[in-house]
Short mmCIF file of C-alpha atoms in Angstrom, two decimals:
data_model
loop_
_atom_site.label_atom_id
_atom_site.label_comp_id
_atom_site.label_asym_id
_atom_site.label_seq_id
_atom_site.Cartn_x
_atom_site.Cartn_y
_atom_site.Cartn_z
CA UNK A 1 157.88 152.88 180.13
CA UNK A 2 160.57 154.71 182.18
CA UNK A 3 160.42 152.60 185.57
CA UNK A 4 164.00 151.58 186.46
CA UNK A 5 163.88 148.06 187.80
CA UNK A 6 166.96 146.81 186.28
CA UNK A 7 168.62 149.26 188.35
CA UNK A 8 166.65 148.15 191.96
CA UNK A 9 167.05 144.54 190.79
CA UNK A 10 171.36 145.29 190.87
CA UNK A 11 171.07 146.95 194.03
CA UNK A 12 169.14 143.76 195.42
CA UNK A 13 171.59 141.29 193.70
CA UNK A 14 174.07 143.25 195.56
CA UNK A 15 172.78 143.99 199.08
CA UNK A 16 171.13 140.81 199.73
CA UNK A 17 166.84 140.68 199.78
CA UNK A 18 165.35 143.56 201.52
CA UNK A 19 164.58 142.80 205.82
CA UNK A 20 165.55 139.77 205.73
CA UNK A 21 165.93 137.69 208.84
CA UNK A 22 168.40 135.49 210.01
CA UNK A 23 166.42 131.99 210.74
CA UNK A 24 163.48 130.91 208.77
CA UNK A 25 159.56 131.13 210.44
CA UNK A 26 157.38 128.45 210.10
CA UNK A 27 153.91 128.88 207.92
CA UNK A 28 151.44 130.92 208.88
CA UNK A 29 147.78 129.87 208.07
CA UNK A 30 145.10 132.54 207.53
CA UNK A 31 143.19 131.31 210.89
CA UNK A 32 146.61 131.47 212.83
CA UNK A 33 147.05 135.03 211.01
CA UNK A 34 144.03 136.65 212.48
CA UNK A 35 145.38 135.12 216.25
CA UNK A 36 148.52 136.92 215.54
CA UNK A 37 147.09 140.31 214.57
CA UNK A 38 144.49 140.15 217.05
CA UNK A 39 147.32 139.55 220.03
CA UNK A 40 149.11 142.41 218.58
CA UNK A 41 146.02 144.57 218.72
CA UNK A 42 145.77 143.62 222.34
CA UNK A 43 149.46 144.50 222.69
CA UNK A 44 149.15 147.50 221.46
CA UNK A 45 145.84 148.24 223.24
CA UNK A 46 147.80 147.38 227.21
CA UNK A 47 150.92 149.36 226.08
CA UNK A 48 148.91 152.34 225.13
CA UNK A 49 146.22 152.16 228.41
CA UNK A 50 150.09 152.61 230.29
CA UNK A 51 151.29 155.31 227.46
CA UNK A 52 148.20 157.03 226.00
CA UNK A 53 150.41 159.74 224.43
CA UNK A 54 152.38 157.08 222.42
CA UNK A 55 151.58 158.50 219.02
CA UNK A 56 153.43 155.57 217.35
CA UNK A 57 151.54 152.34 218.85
CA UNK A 58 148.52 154.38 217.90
CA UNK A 59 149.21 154.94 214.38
CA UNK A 60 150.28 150.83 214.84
CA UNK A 61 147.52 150.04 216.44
CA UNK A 62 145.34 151.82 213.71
CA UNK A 63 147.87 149.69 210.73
CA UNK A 64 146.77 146.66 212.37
CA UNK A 65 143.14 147.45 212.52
CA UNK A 66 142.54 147.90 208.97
CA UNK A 67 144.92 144.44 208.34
CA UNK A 68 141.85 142.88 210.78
CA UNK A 69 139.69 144.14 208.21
CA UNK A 70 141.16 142.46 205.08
CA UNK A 71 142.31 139.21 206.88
CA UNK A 72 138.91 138.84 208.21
CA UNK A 73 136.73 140.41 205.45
CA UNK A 74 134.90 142.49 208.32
CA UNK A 75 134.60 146.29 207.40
CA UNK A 76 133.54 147.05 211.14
CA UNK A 77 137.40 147.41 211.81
CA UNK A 78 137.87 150.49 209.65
CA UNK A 79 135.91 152.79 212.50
CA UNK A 80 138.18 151.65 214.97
CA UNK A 81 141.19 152.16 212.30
CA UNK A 82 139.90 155.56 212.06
CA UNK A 83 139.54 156.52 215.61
CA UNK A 84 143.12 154.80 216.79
CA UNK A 85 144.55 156.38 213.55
CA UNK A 86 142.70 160.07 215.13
CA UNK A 87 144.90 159.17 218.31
CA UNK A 88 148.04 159.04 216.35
CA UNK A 89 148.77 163.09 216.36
CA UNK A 90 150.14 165.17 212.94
CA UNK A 91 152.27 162.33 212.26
CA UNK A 92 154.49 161.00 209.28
CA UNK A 93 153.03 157.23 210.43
CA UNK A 94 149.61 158.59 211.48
CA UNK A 95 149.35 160.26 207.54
CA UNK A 96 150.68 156.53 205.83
CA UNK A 97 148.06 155.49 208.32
CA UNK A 98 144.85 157.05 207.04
CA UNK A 99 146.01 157.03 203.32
CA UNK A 100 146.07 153.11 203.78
CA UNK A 101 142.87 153.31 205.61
CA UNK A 102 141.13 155.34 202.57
CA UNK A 103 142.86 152.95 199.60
CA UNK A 104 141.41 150.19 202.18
CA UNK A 105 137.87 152.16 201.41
CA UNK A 106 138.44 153.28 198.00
CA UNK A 107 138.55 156.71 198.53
CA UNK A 108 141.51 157.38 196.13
CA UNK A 109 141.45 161.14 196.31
CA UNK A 110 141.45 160.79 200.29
CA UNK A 111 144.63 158.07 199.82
CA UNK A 112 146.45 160.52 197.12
CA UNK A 113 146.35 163.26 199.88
CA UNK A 114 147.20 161.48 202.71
CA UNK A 115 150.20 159.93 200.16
CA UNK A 116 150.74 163.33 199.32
CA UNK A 117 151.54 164.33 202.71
CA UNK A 118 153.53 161.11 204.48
CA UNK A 119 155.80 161.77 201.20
CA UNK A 120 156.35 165.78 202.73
CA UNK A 121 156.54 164.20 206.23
CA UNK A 122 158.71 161.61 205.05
CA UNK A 123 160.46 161.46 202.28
CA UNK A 124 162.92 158.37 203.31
CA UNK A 125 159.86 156.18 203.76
CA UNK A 126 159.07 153.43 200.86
CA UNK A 127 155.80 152.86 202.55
CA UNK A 128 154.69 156.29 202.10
CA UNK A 129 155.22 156.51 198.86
CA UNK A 130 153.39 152.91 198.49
CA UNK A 131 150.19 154.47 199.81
CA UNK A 132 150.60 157.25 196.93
CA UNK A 133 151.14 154.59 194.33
CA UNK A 134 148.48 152.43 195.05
CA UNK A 135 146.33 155.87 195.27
CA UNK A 136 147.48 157.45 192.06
CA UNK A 137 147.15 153.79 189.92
CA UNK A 138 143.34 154.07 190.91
CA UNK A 139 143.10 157.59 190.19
CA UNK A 140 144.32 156.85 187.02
CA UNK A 141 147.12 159.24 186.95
CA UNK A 142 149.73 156.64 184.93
CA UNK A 143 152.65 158.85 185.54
CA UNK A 144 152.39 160.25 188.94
CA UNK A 145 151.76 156.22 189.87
CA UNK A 146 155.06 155.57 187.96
CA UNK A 147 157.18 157.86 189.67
CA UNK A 148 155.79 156.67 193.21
CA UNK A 149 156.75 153.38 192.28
CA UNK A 150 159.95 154.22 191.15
CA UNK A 151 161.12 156.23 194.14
CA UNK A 152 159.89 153.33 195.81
CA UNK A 153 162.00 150.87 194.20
CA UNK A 154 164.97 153.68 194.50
CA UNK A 155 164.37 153.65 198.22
CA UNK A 156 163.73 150.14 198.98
CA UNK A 157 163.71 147.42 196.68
CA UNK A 158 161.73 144.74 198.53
CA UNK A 159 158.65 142.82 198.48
CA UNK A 160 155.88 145.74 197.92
CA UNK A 161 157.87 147.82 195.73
CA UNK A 162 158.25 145.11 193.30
CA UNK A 163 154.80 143.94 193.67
CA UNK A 164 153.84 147.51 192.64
CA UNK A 165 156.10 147.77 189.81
CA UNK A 166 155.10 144.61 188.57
CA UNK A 167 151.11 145.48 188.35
CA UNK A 168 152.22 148.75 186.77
CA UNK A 169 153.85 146.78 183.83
CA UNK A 170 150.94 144.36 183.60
CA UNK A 171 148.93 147.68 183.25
CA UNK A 172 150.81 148.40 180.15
CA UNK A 173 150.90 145.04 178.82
CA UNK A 174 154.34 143.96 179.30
CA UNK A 175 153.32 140.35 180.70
CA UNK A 176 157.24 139.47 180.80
CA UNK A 177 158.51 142.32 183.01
CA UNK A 178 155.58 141.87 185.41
CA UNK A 179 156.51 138.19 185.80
CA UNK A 180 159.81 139.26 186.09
CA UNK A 181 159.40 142.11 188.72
CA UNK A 182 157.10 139.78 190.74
CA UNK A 183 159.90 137.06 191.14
CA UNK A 184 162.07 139.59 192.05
CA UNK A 185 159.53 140.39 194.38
CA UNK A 186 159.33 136.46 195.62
CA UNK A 187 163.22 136.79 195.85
CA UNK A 188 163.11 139.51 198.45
CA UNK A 189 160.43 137.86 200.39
CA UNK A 190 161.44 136.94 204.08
CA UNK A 191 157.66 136.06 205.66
CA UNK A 192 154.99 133.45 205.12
CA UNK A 193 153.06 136.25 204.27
CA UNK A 194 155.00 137.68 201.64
CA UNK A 195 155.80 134.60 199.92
CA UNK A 196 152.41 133.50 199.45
CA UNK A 197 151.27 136.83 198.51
CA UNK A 198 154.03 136.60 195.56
CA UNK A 199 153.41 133.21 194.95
CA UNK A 200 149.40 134.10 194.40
CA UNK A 201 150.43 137.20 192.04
CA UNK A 202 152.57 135.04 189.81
CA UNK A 203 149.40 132.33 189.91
CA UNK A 204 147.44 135.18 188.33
CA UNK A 205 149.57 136.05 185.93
CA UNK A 206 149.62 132.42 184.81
CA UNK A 207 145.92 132.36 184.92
CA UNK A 208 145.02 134.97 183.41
CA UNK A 209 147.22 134.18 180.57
CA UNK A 210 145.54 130.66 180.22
CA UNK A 211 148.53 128.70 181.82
CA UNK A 212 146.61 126.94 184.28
CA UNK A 213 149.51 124.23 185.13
CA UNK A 214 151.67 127.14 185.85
CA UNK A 215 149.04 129.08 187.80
CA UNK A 216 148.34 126.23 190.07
CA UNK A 217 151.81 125.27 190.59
CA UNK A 218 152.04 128.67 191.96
CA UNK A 219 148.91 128.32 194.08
CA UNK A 220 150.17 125.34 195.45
CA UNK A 221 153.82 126.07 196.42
CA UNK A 222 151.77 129.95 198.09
CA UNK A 223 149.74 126.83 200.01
CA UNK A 224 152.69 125.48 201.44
CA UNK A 225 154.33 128.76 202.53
CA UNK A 226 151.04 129.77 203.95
CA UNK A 227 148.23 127.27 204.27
CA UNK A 228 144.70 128.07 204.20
CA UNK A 229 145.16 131.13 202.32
CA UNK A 230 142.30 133.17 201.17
CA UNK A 231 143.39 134.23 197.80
CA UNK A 232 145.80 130.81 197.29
CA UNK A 233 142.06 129.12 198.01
CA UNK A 234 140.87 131.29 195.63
CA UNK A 235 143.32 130.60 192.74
CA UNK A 236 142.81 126.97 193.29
CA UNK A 237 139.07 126.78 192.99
CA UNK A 238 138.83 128.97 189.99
CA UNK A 239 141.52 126.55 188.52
CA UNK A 240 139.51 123.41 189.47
CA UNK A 241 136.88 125.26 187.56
CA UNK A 242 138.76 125.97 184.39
CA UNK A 243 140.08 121.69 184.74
CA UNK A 244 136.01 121.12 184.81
CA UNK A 245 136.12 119.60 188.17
CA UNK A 246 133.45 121.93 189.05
CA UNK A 247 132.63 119.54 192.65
CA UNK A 248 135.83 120.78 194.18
CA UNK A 249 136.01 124.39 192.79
CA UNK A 250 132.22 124.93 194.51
CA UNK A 251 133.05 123.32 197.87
CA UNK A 252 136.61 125.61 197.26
CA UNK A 253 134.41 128.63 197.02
CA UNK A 254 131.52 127.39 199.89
CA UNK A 255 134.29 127.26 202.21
CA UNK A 256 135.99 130.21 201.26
CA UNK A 257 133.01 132.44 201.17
CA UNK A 258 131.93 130.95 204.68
CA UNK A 259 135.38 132.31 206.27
CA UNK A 260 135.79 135.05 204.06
CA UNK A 261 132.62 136.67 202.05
CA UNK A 262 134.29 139.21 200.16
CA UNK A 263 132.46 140.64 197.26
CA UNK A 264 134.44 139.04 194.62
CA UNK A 265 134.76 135.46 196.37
CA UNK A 266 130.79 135.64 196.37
CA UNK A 267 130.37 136.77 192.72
CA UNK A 268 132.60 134.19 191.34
CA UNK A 269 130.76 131.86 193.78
CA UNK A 270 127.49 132.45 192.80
CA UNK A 271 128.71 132.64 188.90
CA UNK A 272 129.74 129.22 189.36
CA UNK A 273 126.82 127.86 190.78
CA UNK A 274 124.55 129.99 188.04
CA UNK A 275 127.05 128.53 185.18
CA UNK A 276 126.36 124.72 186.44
CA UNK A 277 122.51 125.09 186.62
CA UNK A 278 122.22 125.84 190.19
CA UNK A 279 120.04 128.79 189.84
CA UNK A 280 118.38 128.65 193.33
CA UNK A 281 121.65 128.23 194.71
CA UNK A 282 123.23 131.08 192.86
CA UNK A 283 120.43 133.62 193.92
CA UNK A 284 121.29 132.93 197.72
CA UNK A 285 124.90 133.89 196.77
CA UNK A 286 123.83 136.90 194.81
CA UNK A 287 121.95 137.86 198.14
CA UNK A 288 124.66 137.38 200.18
CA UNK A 289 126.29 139.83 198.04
CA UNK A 290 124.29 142.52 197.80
CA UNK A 291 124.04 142.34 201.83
CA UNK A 292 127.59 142.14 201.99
CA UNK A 293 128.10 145.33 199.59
CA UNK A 294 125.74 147.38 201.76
CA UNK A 295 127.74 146.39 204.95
CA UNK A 296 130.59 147.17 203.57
CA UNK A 297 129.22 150.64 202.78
CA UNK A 298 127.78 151.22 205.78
CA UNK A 299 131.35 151.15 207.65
CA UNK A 300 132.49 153.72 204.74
CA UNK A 301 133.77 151.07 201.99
CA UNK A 302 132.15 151.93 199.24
CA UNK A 303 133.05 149.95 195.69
CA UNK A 304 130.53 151.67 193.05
CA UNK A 305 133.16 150.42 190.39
CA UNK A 306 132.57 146.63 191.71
CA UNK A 307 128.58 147.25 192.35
CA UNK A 308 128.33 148.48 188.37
CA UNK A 309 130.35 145.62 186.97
CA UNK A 310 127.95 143.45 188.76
CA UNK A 311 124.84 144.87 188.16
CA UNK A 312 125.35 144.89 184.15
CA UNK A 313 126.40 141.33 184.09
CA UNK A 314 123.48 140.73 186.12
CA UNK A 315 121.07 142.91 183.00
CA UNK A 316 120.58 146.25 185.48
CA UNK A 317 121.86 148.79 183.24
CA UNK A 318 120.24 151.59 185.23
CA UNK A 319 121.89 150.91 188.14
CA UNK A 320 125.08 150.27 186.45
CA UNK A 321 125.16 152.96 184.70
CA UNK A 322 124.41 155.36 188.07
CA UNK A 323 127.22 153.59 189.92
CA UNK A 324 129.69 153.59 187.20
CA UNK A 325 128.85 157.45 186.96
CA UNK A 326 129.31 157.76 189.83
CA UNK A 327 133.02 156.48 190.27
CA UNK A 328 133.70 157.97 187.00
CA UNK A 329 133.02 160.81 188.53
CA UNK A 330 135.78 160.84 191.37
CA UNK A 331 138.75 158.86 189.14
CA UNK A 332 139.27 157.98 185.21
CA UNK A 333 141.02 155.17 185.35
CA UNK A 334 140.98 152.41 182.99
CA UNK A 335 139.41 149.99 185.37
CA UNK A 336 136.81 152.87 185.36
CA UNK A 337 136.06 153.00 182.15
CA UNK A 338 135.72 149.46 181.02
CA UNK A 339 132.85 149.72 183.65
CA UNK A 340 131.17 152.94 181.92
CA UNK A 341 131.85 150.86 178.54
CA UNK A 342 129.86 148.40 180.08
CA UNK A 343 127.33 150.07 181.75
CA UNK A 344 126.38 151.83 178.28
CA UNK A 345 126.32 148.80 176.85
CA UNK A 346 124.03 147.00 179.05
CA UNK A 347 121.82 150.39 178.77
CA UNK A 348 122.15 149.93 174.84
CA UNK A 349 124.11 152.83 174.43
CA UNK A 350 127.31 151.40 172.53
CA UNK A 351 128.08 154.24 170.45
CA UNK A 352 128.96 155.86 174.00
CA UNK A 353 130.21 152.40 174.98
CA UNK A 354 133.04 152.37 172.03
CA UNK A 355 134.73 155.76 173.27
CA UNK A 356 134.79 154.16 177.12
CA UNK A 357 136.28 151.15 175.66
CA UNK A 358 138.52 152.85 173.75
CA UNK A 359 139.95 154.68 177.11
CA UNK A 360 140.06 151.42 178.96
CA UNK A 361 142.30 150.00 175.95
CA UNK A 362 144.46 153.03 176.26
CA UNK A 363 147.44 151.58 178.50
CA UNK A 364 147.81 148.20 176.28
CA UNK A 365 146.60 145.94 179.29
CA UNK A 366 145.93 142.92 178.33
CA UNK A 367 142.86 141.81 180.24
CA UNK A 368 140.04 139.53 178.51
CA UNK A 369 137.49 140.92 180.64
CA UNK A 370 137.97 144.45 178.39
CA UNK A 371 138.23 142.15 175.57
CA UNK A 372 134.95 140.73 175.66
CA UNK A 373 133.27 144.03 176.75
CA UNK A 374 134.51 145.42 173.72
CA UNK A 375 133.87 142.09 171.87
CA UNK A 376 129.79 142.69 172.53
CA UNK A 377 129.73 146.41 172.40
CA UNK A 378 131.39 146.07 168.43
CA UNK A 379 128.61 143.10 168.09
CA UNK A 380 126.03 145.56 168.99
CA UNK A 381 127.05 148.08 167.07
CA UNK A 382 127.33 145.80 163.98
CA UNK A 383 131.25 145.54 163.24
CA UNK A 384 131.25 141.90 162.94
CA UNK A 385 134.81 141.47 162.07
CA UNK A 386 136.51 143.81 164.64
CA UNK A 387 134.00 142.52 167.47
CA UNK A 388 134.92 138.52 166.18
CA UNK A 389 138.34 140.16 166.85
CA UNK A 390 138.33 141.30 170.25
CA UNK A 391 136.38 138.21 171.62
CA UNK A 392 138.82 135.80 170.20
CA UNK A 393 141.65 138.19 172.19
CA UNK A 394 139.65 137.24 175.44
CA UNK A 395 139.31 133.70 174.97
CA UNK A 396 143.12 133.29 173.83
CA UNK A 397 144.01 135.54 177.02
CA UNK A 398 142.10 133.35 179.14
CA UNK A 399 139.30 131.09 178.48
CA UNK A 400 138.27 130.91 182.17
CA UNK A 401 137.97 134.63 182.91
CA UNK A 402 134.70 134.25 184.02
CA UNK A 403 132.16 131.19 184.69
CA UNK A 404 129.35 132.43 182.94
CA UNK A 405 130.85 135.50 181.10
CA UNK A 406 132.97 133.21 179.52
CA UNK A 407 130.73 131.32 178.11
CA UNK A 408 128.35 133.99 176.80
CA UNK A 409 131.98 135.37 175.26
CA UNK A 410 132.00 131.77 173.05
CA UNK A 411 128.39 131.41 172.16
CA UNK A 412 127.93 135.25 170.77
CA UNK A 413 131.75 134.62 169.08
CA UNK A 414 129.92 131.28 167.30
CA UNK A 415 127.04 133.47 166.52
CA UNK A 416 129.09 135.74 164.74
CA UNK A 417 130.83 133.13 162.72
CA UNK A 418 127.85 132.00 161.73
CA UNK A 419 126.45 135.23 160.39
CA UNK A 420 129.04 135.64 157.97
#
């Protein structure tokens, strides 16, 4: 890989972390977080009633908006993201504005033009060429996402642009420069925020490598940075799963989900619950979902990758299979095929399966999720050996990937070792 972050980490080492401020602030929790964004909405919202023609609040305002939306998992911001963002003019900001809106959304191709064009607007601006990143990564163009991430790092070599580089080398499977990149990225952190955003990156690379002392040290120190922290909350029930103290990973997720019921929160909810024999409590969850997925598509968010995943671990392959095709259709990214992979699987197609898997192996990402897809689609296809292969790689990776995925990885790996 050609990104240069030896050379950003110098220039840090050198100038000192990226905006940093003099005096330290004290830790912001995610409750207090969504009182500070929404008195800066109503800041913005008096200073432009007085200046309507300030193209700059509104492109603000419209930044802020679609921040609403993550902190409080409640898509019915990105409208009025959209509309402030509409107020904003032919602007540099207004452009970085709308591409985050549509990576918000997950409409990549949207993001990659709007990236395209805050780049051409301007070309000084780290954040613009953060929106084209995060577009071009999801669009699966791997060296077009490279070079956005390196100009950011050549421009600014802070928080995000280290955050990006790092997921770009876990991408290609270089676990150690990702680790490193992201503590580079906790060394130029300056806000709450920031620090327990690194400090929950490094938790999953711990986790997801099955260092789960390591992950939750991480968790914990994000915790004290930031308390109450969705994702921090996150890390720390699935690790109270994978420590089998499965009481405080579900009341981890129950309150989690009650603040915050993000698609993924409830699926690893509801997992749980299925994976401990509370079936009638794991169909509410998987309700819950489904509603939440067609809110969030009804305000323009749609997630066909996340909705196919889903529905073939849930047995569905028709519907997998139409909304993987469907997102294959727009972007070929790995993460995109793994779910075609899957979706052909489920729909007993794993001839088709193998050549998807193949594509979603193609970077050198070590993930044990695309592991153990490719673990069951070699089983089904009769390669006992390679598919014994492949769902050993999953379980070494990380034995908790998945409550009850995870555990259908073991018992088919036993079956196989038992048929030979």
């Amino acid at each position: 890989m050609g990104l240069l972050v030896t050379a950003a980490l110098a220039y840090l080492a050198a100038s000192g972390p990226a905006d940093s401020r003099a005096g330290g602030e004290p830790p912001v929790p995610a409750v207090a977080r969504q009182n500070q964004m929404h008195r800066v909405v109503h800041q913005l919202q008096q200073r432009l009633h007085t200046v309507p023609q300030d193209t700059a609040s509104w492109a603000q305002l419209g930044a802020s908006y679609v921040e609403l939306a993550r902190v409080t998992a409640d898509p019915a911001y990105y409208a009025k993201a959209e509309g402030a963002l509409k107020n904003a003019g032919d602007t540099g900001l207004a452009a970085v504005g709308f591409g985050t809106l549509a990576n918000a959304r997950h409409d990549f191709s949207a993001a990659r033009d709007w990236g395209q064009k805050a780049v051409t607007a301007l070309p000084s601006s780290a954040e613009a060429y953060g929106v084209l990143a995060d577009a071009l990564t999801q669009l699966g163009d791997d060296a077009g996402a490279e070079a956005a991430v390196q100009k950011m790092l050549d421009l600014k070599p802070n928080t995000a642009s280290f955050a990006r580089a790092s997921f770009h080398l876990e991408l290609h499977g270089d676990v150690d420069g990702a680790r490193d990149a992201m503590k580079r990225a906790l060394t130029a952190s300056s806000t709450p925020e920031d620090i327990a955003f690194c400090r929950y990156r490094l938790g999953e690379l711990a986790f997801d490598h099955n260092r789960l002392d390591e992950a939750a040290q991480h968790y914990e120190q994000g915790l004290a940075a930031r308390g109450d922290d969705m994702t921090l909350t996150q890390g720390m029930a699935k690790v109270a799963a994978a420590r089998g103290d499965v009481p405080a990973a579900l009341e981890d997720y129950r309150r989690l989900t009650a603040r915050a019921p993000l698609p993924q929160y409830l699926q690893e909810y509801a997992e749980l619950l299925e994976a401990s024999g509370k079936a009638d409590e794991a169909a509410k969850q998987y309700e819950v979902l489904t509603e939440q997925q067609r809110l969030m598509e009804s305000q323009g968010a749609f997630d066909d990758l996340a909705a196919a995943l889903f529905a073939a671990d849930r047995g569905d392959g028709a519907q997998a299979l139409r909304r993987a095709e469907t997102e294959w259709s727009r972007r070929q990214s790995v993460f995109v095929a793994d779910a075609m992979a899957w979706a052909l699987h489920t729909s007993g197609r794993d001839a088709e399966a193998l050549g998807y898997s193949d594509r979603a192996m193609a970077l050198g990402w070590q993930n044990a999720t695309f592991s153990y897809h490719r673990g069951m689609i070699l089983a089904a296809l009769g390669r006992v050996g390679e598919a014994q292969e492949a769902l050993v790689q999953a379980l070494r990776l990380n034995a908790n990937f998945s409550p009850l995925q995870a555990l259908k990885a073991g018992r088919k790996l036993a079956e196989l070792r038992g048929d030979r």
